[in-house]
Short mmCIF file of C-alpha atoms in Angstrom, two decimals:
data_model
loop_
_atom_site.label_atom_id
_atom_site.label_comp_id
_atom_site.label_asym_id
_atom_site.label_seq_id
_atom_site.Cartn_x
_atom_site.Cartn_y
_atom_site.Cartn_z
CA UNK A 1 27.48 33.01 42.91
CA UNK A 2 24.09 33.73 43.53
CA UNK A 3 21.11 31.02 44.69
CA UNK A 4 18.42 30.43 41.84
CA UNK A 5 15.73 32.72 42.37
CA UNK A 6 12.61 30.35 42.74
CA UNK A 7 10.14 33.65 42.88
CA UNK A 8 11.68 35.42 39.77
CA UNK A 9 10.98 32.04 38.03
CA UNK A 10 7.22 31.68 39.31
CA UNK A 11 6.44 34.99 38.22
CA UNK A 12 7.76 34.92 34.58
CA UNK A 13 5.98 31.17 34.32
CA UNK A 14 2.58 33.08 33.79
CA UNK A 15 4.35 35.51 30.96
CA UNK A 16 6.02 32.78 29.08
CA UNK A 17 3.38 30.25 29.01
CA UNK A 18 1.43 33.43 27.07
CA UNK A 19 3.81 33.08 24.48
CA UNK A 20 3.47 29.42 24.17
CA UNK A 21 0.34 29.76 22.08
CA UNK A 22 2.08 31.54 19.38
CA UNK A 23 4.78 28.76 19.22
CA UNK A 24 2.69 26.11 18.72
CA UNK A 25 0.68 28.05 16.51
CA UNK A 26 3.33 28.59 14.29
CA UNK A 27 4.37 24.32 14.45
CA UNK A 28 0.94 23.14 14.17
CA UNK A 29 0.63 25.43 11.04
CA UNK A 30 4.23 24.67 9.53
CA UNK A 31 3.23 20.86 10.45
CA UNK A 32 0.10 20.74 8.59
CA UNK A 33 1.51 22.76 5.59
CA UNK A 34 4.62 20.32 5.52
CA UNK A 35 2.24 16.74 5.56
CA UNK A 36 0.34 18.09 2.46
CA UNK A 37 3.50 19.37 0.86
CA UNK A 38 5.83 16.44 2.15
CA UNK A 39 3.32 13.86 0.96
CA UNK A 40 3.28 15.12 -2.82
CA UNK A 41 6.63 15.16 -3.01
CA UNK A 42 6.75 11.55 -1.67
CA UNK A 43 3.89 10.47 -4.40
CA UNK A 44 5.76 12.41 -6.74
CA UNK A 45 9.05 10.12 -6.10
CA UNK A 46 7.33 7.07 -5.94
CA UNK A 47 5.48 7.24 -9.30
CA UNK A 48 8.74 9.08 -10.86
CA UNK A 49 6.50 11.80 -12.57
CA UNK A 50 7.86 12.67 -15.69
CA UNK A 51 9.73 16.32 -14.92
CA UNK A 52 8.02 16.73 -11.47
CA UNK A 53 10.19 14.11 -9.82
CA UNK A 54 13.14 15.66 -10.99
CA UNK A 55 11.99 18.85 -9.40
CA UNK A 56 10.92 17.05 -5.95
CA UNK A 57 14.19 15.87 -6.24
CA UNK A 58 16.21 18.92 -6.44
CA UNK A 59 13.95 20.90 -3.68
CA UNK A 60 14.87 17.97 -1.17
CA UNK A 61 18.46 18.27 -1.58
CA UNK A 62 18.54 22.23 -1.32
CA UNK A 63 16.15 22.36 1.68
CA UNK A 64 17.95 19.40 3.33
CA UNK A 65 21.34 20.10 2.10
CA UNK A 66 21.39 23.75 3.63
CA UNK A 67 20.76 25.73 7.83
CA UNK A 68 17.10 25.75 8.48
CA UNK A 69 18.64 29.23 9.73
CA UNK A 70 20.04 30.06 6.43
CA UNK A 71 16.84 29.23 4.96
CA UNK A 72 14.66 31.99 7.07
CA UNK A 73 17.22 34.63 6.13
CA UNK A 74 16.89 34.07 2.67
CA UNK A 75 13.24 34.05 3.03
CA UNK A 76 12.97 36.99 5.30
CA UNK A 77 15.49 39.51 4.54
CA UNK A 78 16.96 37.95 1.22
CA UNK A 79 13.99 37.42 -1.09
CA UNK A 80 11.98 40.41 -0.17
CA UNK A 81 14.88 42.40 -2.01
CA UNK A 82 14.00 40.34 -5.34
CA UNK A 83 10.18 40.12 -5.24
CA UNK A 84 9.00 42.69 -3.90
CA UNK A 85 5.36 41.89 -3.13
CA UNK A 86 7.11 39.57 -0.70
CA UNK A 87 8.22 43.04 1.48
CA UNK A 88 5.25 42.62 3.76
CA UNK A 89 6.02 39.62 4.98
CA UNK A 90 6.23 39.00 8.55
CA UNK A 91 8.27 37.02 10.61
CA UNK A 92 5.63 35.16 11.64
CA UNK A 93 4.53 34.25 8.06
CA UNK A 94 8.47 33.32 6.90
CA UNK A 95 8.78 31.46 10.20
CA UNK A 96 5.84 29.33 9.06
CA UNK A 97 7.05 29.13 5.24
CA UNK A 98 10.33 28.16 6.22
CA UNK A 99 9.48 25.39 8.71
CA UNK A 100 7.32 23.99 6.19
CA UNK A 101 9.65 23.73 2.81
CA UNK A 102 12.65 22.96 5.23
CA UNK A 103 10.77 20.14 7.71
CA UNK A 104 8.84 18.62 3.51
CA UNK A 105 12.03 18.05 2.43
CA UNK A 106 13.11 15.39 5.12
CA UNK A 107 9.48 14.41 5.90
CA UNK A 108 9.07 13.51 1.70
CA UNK A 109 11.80 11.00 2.41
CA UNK A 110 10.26 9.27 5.31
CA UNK A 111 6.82 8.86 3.75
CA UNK A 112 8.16 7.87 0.59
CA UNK A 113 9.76 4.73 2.38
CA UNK A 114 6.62 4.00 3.98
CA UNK A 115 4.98 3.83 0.95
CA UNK A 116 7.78 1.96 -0.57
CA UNK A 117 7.99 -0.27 2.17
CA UNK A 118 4.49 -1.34 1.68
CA UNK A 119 3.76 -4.56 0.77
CA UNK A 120 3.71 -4.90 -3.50
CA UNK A 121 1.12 -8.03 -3.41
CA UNK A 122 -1.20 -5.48 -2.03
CA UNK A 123 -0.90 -2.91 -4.85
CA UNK A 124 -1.38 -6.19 -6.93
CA UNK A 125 -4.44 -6.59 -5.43
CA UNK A 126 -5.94 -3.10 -5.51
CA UNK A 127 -5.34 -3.17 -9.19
CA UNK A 128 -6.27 -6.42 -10.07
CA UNK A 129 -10.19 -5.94 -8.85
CA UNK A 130 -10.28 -2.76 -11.00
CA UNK A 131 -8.90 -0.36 -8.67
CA UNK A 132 -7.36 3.08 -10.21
CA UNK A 133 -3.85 4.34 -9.13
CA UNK A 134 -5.34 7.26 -6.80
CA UNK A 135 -7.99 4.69 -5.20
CA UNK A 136 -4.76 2.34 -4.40
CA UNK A 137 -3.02 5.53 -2.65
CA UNK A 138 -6.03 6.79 -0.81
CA UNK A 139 -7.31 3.76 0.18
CA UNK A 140 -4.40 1.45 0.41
CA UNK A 141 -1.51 2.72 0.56
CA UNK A 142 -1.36 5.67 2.48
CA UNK A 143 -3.47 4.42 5.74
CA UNK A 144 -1.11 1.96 6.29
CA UNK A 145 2.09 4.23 5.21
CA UNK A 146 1.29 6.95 7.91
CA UNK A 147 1.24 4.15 10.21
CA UNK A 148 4.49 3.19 9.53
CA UNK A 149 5.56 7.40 8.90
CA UNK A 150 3.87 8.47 12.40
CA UNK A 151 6.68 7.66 14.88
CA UNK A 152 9.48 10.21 12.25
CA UNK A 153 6.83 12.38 11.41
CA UNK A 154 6.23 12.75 15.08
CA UNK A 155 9.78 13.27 15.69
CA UNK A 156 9.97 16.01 13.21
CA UNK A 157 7.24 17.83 14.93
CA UNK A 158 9.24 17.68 17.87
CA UNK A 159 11.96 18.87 16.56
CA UNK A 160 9.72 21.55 14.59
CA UNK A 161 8.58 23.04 18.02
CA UNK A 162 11.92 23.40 19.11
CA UNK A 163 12.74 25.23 15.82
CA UNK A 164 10.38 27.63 16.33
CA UNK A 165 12.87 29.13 18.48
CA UNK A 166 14.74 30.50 15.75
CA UNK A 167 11.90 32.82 14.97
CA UNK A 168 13.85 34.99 17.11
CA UNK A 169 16.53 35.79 14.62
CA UNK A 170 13.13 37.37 12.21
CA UNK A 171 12.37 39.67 15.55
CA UNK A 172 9.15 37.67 16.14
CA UNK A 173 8.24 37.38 20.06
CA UNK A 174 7.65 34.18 20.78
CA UNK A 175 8.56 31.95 23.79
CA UNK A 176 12.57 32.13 23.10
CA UNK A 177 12.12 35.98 22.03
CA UNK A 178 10.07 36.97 25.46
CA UNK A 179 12.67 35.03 27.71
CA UNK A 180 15.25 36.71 25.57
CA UNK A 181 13.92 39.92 26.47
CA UNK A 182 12.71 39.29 30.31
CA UNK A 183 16.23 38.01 30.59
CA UNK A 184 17.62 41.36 29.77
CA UNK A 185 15.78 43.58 31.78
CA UNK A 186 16.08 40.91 34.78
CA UNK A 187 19.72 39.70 33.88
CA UNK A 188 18.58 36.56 35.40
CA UNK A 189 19.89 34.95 32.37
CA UNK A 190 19.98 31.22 33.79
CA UNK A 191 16.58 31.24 35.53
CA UNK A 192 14.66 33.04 32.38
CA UNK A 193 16.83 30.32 30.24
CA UNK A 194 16.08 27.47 32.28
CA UNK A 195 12.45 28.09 32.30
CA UNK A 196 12.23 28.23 28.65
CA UNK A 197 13.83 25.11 28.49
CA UNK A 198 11.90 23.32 31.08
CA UNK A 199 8.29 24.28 29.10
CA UNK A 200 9.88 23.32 25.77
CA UNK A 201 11.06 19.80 27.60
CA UNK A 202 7.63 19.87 29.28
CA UNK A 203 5.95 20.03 25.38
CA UNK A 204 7.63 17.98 24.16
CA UNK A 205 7.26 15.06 26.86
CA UNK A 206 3.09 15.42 26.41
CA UNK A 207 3.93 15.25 22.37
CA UNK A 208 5.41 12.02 23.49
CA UNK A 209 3.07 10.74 25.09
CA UNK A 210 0.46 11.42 23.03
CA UNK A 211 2.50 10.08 20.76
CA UNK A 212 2.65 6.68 22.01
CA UNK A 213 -0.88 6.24 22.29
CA UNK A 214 -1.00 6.95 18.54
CA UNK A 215 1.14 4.34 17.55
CA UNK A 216 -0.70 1.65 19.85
CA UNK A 217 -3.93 3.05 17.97
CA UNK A 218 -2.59 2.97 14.43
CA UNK A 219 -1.24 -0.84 15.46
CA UNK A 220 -4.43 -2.18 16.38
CA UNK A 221 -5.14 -3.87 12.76
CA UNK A 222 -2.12 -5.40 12.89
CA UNK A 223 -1.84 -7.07 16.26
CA UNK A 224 -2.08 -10.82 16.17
CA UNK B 1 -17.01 -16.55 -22.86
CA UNK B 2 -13.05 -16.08 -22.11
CA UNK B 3 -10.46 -16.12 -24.78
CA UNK B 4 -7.00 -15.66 -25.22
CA UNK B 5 -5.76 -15.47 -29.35
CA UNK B 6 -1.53 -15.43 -29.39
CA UNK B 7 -1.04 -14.11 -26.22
CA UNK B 8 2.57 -13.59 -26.16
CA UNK B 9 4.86 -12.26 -23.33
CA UNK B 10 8.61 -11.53 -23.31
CA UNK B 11 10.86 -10.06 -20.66
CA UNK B 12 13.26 -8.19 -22.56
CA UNK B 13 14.71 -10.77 -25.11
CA UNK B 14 13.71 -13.53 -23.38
CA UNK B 15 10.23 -14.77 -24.53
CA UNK B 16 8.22 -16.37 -21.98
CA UNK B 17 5.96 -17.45 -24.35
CA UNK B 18 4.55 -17.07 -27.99
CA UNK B 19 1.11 -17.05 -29.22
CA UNK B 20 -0.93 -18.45 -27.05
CA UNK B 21 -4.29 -19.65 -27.59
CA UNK B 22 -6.94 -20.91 -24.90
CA UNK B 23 -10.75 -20.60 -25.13
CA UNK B 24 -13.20 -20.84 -22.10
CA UNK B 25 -16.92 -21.53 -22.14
CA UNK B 26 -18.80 -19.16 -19.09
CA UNK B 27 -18.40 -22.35 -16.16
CA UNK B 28 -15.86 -24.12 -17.38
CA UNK B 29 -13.33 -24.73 -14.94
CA UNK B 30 -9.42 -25.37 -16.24
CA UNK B 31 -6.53 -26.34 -14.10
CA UNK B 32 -3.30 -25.16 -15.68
CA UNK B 33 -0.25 -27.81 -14.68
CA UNK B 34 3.02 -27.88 -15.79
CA UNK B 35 6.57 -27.98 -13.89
CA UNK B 36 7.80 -24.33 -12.82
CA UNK B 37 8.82 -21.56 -14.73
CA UNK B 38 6.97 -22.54 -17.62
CA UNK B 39 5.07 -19.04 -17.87
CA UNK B 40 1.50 -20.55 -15.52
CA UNK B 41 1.53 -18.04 -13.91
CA UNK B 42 2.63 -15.20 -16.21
CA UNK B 43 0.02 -16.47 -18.72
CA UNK B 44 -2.55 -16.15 -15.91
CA UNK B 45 -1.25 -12.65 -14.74
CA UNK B 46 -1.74 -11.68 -18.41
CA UNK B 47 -5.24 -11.62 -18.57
CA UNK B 48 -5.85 -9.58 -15.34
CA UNK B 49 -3.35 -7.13 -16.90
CA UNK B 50 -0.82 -7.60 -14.02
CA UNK B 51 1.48 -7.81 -16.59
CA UNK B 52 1.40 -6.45 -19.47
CA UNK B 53 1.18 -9.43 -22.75
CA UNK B 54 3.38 -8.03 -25.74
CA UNK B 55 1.36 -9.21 -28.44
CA UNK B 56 -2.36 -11.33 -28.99
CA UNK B 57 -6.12 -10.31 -28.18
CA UNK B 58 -7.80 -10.68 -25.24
CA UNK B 59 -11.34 -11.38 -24.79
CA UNK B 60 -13.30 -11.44 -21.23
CA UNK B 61 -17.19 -11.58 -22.03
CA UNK B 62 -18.03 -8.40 -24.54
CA UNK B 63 -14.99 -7.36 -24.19
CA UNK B 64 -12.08 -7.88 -26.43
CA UNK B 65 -9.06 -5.65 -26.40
CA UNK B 66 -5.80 -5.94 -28.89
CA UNK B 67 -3.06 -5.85 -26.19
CA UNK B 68 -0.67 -3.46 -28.32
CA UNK B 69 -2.70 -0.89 -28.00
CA UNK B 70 -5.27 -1.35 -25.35
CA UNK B 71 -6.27 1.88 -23.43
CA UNK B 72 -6.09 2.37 -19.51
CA UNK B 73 -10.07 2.53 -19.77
CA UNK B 74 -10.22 -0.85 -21.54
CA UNK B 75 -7.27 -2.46 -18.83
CA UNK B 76 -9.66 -1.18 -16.33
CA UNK B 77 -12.71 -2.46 -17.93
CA UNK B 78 -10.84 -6.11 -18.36
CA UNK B 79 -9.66 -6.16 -14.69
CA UNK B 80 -13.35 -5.61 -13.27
CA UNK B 81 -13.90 -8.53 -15.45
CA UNK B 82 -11.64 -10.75 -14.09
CA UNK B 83 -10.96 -11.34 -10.47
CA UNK B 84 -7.57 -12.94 -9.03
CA UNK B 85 -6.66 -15.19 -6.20
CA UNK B 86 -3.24 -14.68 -4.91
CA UNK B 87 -0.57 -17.38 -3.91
CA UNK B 88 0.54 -15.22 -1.01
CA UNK B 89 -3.42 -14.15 -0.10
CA UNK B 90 -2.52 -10.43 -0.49
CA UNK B 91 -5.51 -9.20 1.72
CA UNK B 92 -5.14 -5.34 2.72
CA UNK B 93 -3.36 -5.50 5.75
CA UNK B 94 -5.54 -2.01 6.79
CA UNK B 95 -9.11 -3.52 6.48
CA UNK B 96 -10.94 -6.20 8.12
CA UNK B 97 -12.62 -9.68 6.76
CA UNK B 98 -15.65 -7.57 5.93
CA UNK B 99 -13.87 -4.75 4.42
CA UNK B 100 -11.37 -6.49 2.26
CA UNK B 101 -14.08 -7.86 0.56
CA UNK B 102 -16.04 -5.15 0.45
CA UNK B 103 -13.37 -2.68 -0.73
CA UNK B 104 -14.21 -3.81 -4.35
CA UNK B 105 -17.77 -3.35 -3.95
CA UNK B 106 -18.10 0.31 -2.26
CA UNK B 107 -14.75 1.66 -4.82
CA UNK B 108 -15.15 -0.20 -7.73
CA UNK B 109 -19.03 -0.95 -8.02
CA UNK B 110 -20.14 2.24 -6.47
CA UNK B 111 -22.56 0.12 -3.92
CA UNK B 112 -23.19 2.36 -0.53
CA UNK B 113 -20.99 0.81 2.38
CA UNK B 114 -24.54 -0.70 3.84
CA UNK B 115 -25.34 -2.61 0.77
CA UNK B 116 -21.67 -3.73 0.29
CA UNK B 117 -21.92 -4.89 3.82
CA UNK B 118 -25.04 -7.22 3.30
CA UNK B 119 -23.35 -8.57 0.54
CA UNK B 120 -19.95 -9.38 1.87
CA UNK B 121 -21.33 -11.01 5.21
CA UNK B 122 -23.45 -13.52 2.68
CA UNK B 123 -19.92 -13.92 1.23
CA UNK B 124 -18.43 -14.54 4.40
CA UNK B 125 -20.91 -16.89 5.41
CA UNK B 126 -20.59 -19.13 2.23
CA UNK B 127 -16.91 -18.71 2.60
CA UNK B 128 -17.56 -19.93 6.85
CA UNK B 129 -15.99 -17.18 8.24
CA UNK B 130 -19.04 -15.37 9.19
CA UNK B 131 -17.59 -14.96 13.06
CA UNK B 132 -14.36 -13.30 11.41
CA UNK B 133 -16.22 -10.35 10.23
CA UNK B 134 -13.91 -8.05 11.84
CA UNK B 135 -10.59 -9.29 12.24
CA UNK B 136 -7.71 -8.20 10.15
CA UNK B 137 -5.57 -10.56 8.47
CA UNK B 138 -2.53 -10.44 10.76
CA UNK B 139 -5.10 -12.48 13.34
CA UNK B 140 -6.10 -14.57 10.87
CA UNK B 141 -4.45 -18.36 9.93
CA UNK B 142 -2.90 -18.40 5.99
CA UNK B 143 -6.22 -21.32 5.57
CA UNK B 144 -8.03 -17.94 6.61
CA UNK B 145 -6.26 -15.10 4.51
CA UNK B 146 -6.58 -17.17 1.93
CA UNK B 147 -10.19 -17.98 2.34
CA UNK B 148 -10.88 -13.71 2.51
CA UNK B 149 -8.75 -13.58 -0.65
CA UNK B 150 -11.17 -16.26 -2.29
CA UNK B 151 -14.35 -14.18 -0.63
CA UNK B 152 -12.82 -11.06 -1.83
CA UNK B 153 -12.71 -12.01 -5.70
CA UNK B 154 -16.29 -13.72 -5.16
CA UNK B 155 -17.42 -10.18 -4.68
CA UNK B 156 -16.11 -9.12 -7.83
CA UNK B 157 -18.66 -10.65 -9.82
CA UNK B 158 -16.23 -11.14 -12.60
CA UNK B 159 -16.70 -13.68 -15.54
CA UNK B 160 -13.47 -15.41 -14.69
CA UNK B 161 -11.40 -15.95 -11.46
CA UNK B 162 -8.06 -16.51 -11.93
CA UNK B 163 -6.56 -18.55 -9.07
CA UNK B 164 -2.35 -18.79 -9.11
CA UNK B 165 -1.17 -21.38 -7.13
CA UNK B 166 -3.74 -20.37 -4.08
CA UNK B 167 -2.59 -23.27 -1.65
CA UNK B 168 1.34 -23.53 -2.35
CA UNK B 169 2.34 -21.17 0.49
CA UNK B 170 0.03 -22.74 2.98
CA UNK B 171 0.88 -24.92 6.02
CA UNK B 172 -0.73 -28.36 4.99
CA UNK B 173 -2.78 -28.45 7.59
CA UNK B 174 -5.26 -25.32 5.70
CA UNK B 175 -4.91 -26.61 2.40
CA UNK B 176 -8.56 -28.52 2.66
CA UNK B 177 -10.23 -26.03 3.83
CA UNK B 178 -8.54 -23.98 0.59
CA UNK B 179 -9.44 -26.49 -2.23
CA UNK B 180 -13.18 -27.54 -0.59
CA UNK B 181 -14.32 -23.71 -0.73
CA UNK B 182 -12.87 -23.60 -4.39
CA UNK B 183 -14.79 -27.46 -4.82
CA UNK B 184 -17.77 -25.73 -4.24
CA UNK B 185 -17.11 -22.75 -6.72
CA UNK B 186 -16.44 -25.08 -9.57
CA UNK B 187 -20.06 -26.74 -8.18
CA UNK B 188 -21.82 -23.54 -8.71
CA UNK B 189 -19.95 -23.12 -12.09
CA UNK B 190 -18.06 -20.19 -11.12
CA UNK B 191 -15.83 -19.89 -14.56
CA UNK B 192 -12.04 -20.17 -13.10
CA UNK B 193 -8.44 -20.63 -14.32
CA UNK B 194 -6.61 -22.63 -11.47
CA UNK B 195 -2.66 -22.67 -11.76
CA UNK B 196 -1.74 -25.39 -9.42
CA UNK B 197 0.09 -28.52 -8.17
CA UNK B 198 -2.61 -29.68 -6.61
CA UNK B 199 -3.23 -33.19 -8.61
CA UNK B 200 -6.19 -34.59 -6.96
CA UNK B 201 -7.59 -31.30 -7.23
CA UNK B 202 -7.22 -31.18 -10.84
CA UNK B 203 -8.41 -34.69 -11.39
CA UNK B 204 -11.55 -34.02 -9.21
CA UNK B 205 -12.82 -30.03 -10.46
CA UNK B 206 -11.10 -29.96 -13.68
CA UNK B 207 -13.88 -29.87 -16.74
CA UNK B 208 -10.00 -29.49 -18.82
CA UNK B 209 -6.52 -29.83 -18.02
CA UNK B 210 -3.85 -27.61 -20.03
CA UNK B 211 -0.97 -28.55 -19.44
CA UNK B 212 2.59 -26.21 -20.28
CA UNK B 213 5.67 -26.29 -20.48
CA UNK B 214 8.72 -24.71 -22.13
CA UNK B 215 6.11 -21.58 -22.35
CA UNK B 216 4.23 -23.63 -24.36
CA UNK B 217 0.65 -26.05 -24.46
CA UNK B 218 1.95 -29.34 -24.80
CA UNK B 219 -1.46 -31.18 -24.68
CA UNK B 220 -5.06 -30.49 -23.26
CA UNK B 221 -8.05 -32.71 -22.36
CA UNK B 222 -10.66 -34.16 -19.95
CA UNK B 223 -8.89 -34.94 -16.39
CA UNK B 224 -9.47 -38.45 -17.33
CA UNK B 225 -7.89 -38.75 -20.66
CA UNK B 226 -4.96 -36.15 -19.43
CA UNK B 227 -3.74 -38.28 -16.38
CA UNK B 228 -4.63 -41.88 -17.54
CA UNK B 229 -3.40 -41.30 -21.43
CA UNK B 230 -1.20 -38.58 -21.80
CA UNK B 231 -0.41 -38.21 -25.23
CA UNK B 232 2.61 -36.06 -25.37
CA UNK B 233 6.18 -37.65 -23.85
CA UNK B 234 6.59 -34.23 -22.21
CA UNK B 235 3.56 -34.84 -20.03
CA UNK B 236 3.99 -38.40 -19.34
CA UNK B 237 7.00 -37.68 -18.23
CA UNK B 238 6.12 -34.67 -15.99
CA UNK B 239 3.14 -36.78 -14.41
CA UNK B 240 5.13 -40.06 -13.52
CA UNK B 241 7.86 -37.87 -11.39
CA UNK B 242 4.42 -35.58 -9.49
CA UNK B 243 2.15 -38.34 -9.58
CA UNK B 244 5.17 -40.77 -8.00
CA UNK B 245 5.02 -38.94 -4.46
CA UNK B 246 1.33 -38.26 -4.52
CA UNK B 247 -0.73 -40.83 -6.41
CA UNK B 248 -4.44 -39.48 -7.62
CA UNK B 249 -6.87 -41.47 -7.16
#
């Protein structure tokens, strides 16, 4: 049993946090992609659009109902075959694509029950001093929705960084992929793995607290 | 000029009520009474469009709509006509004093956000809540909310407000401060339609007293007449078991 080797770790930190860029990169992206996509399919369910809803519908149960890993392969090796303008896709790009449909589909739940859980008197309101529907959502609706959304949708980021891992299995080289491989030549498998771990935990724990000084922000109005 | 020509509203078979007729001159002030679930409310909800009436004609200054087959355009055009006062307040939890009564202003009116300001501090001045500017209504009392709510349909400039039972989810201790701002509406001959159970109230603002029942108007008149004379057996007997607890004077 060998002693963990402290100076192998210190000198990979510098060549892992280089591929920490990429990973959030490909979150933040994914992230912003799924809060557009995640809140039209939440509008869409709450106003039960003729035809769309029933489409919203049936893309939140595939993309929830089946392996985010499942869903890359399709994307990346699986579809290609079928359309193939989709061949020069990188991994990258179907990392991104898949993070966003797969993380929409459970974030469209959450901000639908924000906006559901939103007080009806106030829609009354809105309406009632001439107000049009999209006014009510803009203006209305969906400030005080993302306050009550923020603390999942935060949580989903998390967990989205941590999926970015899996962009690994599409031979991209991000932070899991460059351990993967400094871990091969080194075969200091637990100190490369540990490492990677500890800067994902390390991420995450800032995303926290940032976090929580969101949610006292977003509170403020509603402090008494 | 407000009027309502057989107004008639029905929740699936059940008819809340048929053919209503009621006719406001611009600052007349009417106090709806009646005992509950006799359609006050849904009759007043009806002319803001919050719900929709099933049959009649609606008419809110130069506008007049048939209700069968009035466009969102014209809904819209009635509801910027008509302003409403909630029971519960119903301020935007989101936006400050200033901003929930400006909100109607800046979106609705298309005035720039400084103008809209100017305005809505006057408003919260005459409504005495000029130091409240920018709290939001989870710091505010329900005397308060309610207040805002008041302020906030001021700034509609509408021909009507429609007030449904503003006071009735108070604490007693803000009802005054309720009824006195609306005292000094009816002063200024601000039009309104007040659904309420307030008595003294009614006796004191009312220019007319409807009052309903069954989904029906039983009787109308002066305050006077209405609560001294009351033609109808229906509303004698309704005012002898309010007017037992609380006595008008």
């Amino acid at each position: 049993m060998h002693v963990l080797d402290l100076d192998y770790m210190l000198g990979l930190l510098p060549i892992l946090l280089g591929y920490l860029p990429l990973t959030l990169e490909m979150a933040g992206a994914g992230m912003l992609a799924a809060l557009v996509l995640a809140s039209l399919l939440a509008v869409v369910r709450v106003q039960r659009t003729p035809g769309l809803n029933a489409l919203a519908m049936l893309f939140i149960s595939f993309f929830r109902g089946t392996p985010l890993l499942v869903q890359l392969f399709l994307f990346y090796y699986g579809l290609p075959q079928i359309l193939t303008f989709l061949v020069a896709i990188n991994g990258i790009t179907a990392t991104i694509l898949g993070l966003t449909l797969h993380f929409s589909a459970y974030m469209a739940e959450s901000i639908r029950a924000a906006i559901v859980g939103v007080d009806r008197s106030q829609t009354e309101a809105a309406l009632s001093i001439g107000m049009t529907q999209g006014q009510l959502m803009r203006r209305i609706i969906l400030p005080q929705a993302t306050r009550v959304a923020t603390p999942t949708l935060m949580n989903y980021f998390i967990d989205m960084i941590k999926s970015t891992s899996l962009a690994f299995t599409l031979g991209v080289t991000e932070l899991m992929g460059a351990t993967q491989k400094e871990a091969a030549s080194s075969f200091l498998y637990f100190e490369a793995f540990l490492l990677a771990a500890i800067i994902y935990w390390i991420v995450v724990e800032i995303l926290s607290w940032l976090q929580r000084r969101l949610e006292k922000r977003l509170n403020r109005a509603y402090q008494r | 000029m407000i009027a309502l020509h057989g107004i008639t509203k029905r929740f699936g078979t059940h008819s809340v009520f048929e053919d209503i007729d009621l006719t406001l001159e611009q600052g007349e002030i009417i106090v709806v009474i009646g005992p509950s679930g006799t359609g006050k409310s849904t009759l007043l909800r009806c002319i803001n469009y919050l719900e929709t009436p099933d049959a009649g004609r609606l008419t809110v200054g130069d506008l007049s709509l048939d209700v069968t087959r009035a466009s969102r355009r014209e809904i819209l055009a009635l509801r910027r006509r008509t302003a409403f006062v909630f029971q519960n307040y119903a301020l935007f939890a989101n936006k400050s004093a200033l901003d929930n009564i400006c909100e109607g202003m800046i979106v609705v009116d298309g005035l720039s956000k400084a103008e809209a300001h100017v305005r809505g501090r006057e408003i919260l001045e005459r409504i005495g809540l000029a130091d409240k500017a920018n709290a939001y209504p989870a710091s505010l009392s329900g005397g308060q909310q309610q207040r805002v709510g008041i302020g906030r349909a001021m700034a509609a400039k509408a021909d009507v407000i429609l007030f449904d039972e503003p006071t009735s989810a108070l604490d007693p201790e803000w009802v005054d401060e309720v009824l006195s701002l609306m005292k000094q509406l009816a002063l200024e001959r601000q039009t309104m339609i007040v659904v309420s159970h307030e008595m003294q109230f009614a006796r004191e603002v009312a220019d007319r007293v409807v009052f309903m029942d069954e989904g029906r108007i039983i009787e109308q008149g002066p305050p006077d007449e209405l609560f001294t004379n009351p033609r109808d057996e229906r509303t004698q007997r309704f005012l002898r078991k309010v007017l037992a607890n609380n006595p008008v004077v």
